[in-house]
């Protein structure tokens, strides 16, 4: 079946025009010539023999029999997945990469001086090789278990310190998705903390266009009156009225001007509004920081701190604010605490702010960060230090001033304002300038019929300056001035009050590691403190920590993908467009939908986008009154948060004792709200790890009452090739590409959350102001870049291409097998909380630990910390049911690893039994004191009622390969009561 897919391309681009990967013939002429480096056998953990052994434990003859007992017959896909553009046989990894290289080679990587928040940068090799390309960093999970996440937490604390120092604001978070999203979050903060009558937000017209577009989308949903104007112009003075909650200023402006915004800030504060500044972090090494100018919030992107362009992402945005608003910070915040022995320890601070706790009361649906990219940016600052960053900034500004002088000598007109890296050049026909630039392999920004923008960056060279001058000289009909003649213009410092006088990055960590040896050792020292998939399985329910194969990851660093500016003309990104088209086709076929948008750059943004599309559909039918969203009480916490962000009223739906949606309650509430019903948000398989038998009926109930069905695709890993949301009644579904489709978690980000929609919703897919995307009735932009975090889409593309239809289906089957095998092994020792109609779980299951609180004083946290001593990361703790562990092994773990984890859990059950039977002290035992550090077990004094060996080496495999938690159990309560969210002073380490 050929799916009709909204490819988000300019009009006239068809599937045939886009093309597909040139695949080898269906079968080689010589059988022996078939590739030996096929991928599914590398991705799937259990061998055929191990599959048979596990099926034997379950009493089943085949995987097909297991699927029959797990997936309801009414929703089963009765034919193989159909992919166009793939060979009819498994491709070898090497030939697939060769075909991909040919495809992305059709990208034309030009020198882009387009700016708009995206810049060329030099990625230090020591960071590229040892962070971006290191599985020890990109396969880590979100640092909920802080004792085995100390390295990444330190790197993120460095990031927060860097941002706080550069912005001059007291507290920063651990990154956000992109600058435009961060600005929208800042607008929401202003709206949330303001008085009820303050529902207007002013954004300067000289902000980046993509930021203004994302603001407009968000404001419309929240009922915020977004006003865009020139606040420095008399005609716009009226905008600063009593209804204003906030003001957004770009610093420097999108067209390059550095303005003294102090008077503007004072005027906004006088009107009772907060001030947000979207600031370039490199410019802040030379410019007076937002905090000193009176700003309440600062946002921006750290992409130019050593993170490739990647055609738009992923990049770590930042968000900083005053101490007064720290409880309203979106996303994650890393804080300093102490462990059980009083040692300094890092942790995620204020964890009750997480969206799965706050649900519909959340002020943000952001539940992730861009951790891997934030780590890169922080390492860039560590490597260069304050002096190195200032030197880079002075070089960029100096070249910009020299270019400005040269352009003036050519007769061009430039504004009189101070600049940092961007020039608005007027006086010549823009079409002629752009054509002359393209002929030299250069992209410039069109700002008007007679105006272009030029933005320089760290990667700009003398040759680039000469070529730029030659472009303008050719159009002006004058000889280009020599660079030597312009040298005198390059040394001018910023005048008062624009120039920065305050110090930044004074902590020793930013002043020690400036040699490559030193930097390498620092990176590796932090990496060694984090448990990642390089150590052992991470069996987190709902998070799908599967193999992130080297072949999938390698292309991310290719220049053809890494060095393309997101706003380069689309004809220069033909390879990307082909990749997007084929990936969208595959995702449409996998989900059974008709159209796909790749723009949402996180699962939370996919949720939000899907709901916004539903709202636009209702409005198009004259039913804008539909604003009620039904959500089961078992749902992921981001579901109600996203519904609120989309302007919907959340109505909870009950679940029965088996964790299924209570049909009677659903029917009653759908009927009660029939006139206003917009949507149901449902997770499938359920959040409890079960294929609900009634999913078709659930969808039908909602449709009968005029609503649409939004399906949370977090659990898609149990469905691919077995059933499709579009077939059994869903209207829209987001896909966590960092779960099912192998984009790594990266320590809590990056991620991607594209959405698939049914035919009637396709016209409403999101647009973009710079490069047109979406349908004819598109909602506004939901991300800064047209295709979100485009560079990491290649990871999912490679995974799907290498697995093929049969391999993807086998992956789902093995994921279900691994979960049921583990559940069967553990069932004799723990209660398995939920199962389907025939006693099977889906790809994950819940172990009930609640009885042990009464019988032994042992809680879920004790088991989670004790698992660290066995060398494992804990499963998902206390979600969706408090006092439980939700286990998801994925298809990538072999039987030996599954058995090791089961053996660890069984051994821990024996340790609990020792407490229950009085053989171990209820308050002082190996579980309550876990985890055990090397410092603990090597101390001269051992005052515990159990042995050192039992503490640290409780299983045979631990003796062979011990992973030591870096700190003992972290005191979360102390950390929240003594909140510190930047690098502590060195005096904190004394003793």
Short mmCIF file of C-alpha atoms in Angstrom, two decimals, residues 165-167 280-289 305 385-394 420 494 498-505:
data_model
loop_
_atom_site.label_atom_id
_atom_site.label_comp_id
_atom_site.label_asym_id
_atom_site.label_seq_id
_atom_site.Cartn_x
_atom_site.Cartn_y
_atom_site.Cartn_z
CA UNK A 165 27.49 33.41 34.37
CA UNK A 166 27.03 34.55 30.77
CA UNK A 167 23.50 35.85 31.28
CA UNK A 280 23.55 35.09 21.78
CA UNK A 281 25.81 33.40 24.37
CA UNK A 282 29.02 34.09 22.44
CA UNK A 283 28.15 37.78 22.18
CA UNK A 284 27.60 37.83 25.95
CA UNK A 285 31.32 37.35 26.50
CA UNK A 286 31.71 40.93 25.23
CA UNK A 287 28.28 42.49 25.81
CA UNK A 288 26.63 43.56 29.03
CA UNK A 289 24.58 40.54 30.16
CA UNK A 305 29.37 26.39 21.28
CA UNK A 385 37.69 28.77 29.13
CA UNK A 386 36.67 32.41 29.56
CA UNK A 387 39.72 33.77 27.77
CA UNK A 388 39.33 31.39 24.85
CA UNK A 389 35.65 32.20 24.41
CA UNK A 390 36.39 35.93 24.54
CA UNK A 391 39.13 35.48 21.94
CA UNK A 392 36.70 33.71 19.61
CA UNK A 393 34.11 36.44 20.16
CA UNK A 394 36.63 39.22 19.53
CA UNK A 420 28.53 41.76 16.89
CA UNK A 494 32.10 48.25 22.70
CA UNK A 498 27.13 48.14 25.93
CA UNK A 499 30.44 46.52 26.81
CA UNK A 500 30.74 43.83 29.45
CA UNK A 501 32.84 44.56 32.52
CA UNK A 502 31.81 41.68 34.81
CA UNK A 503 33.72 38.41 35.07
CA UNK A 504 32.32 35.05 34.01
CA UNK A 505 33.33 31.37 34.10
#
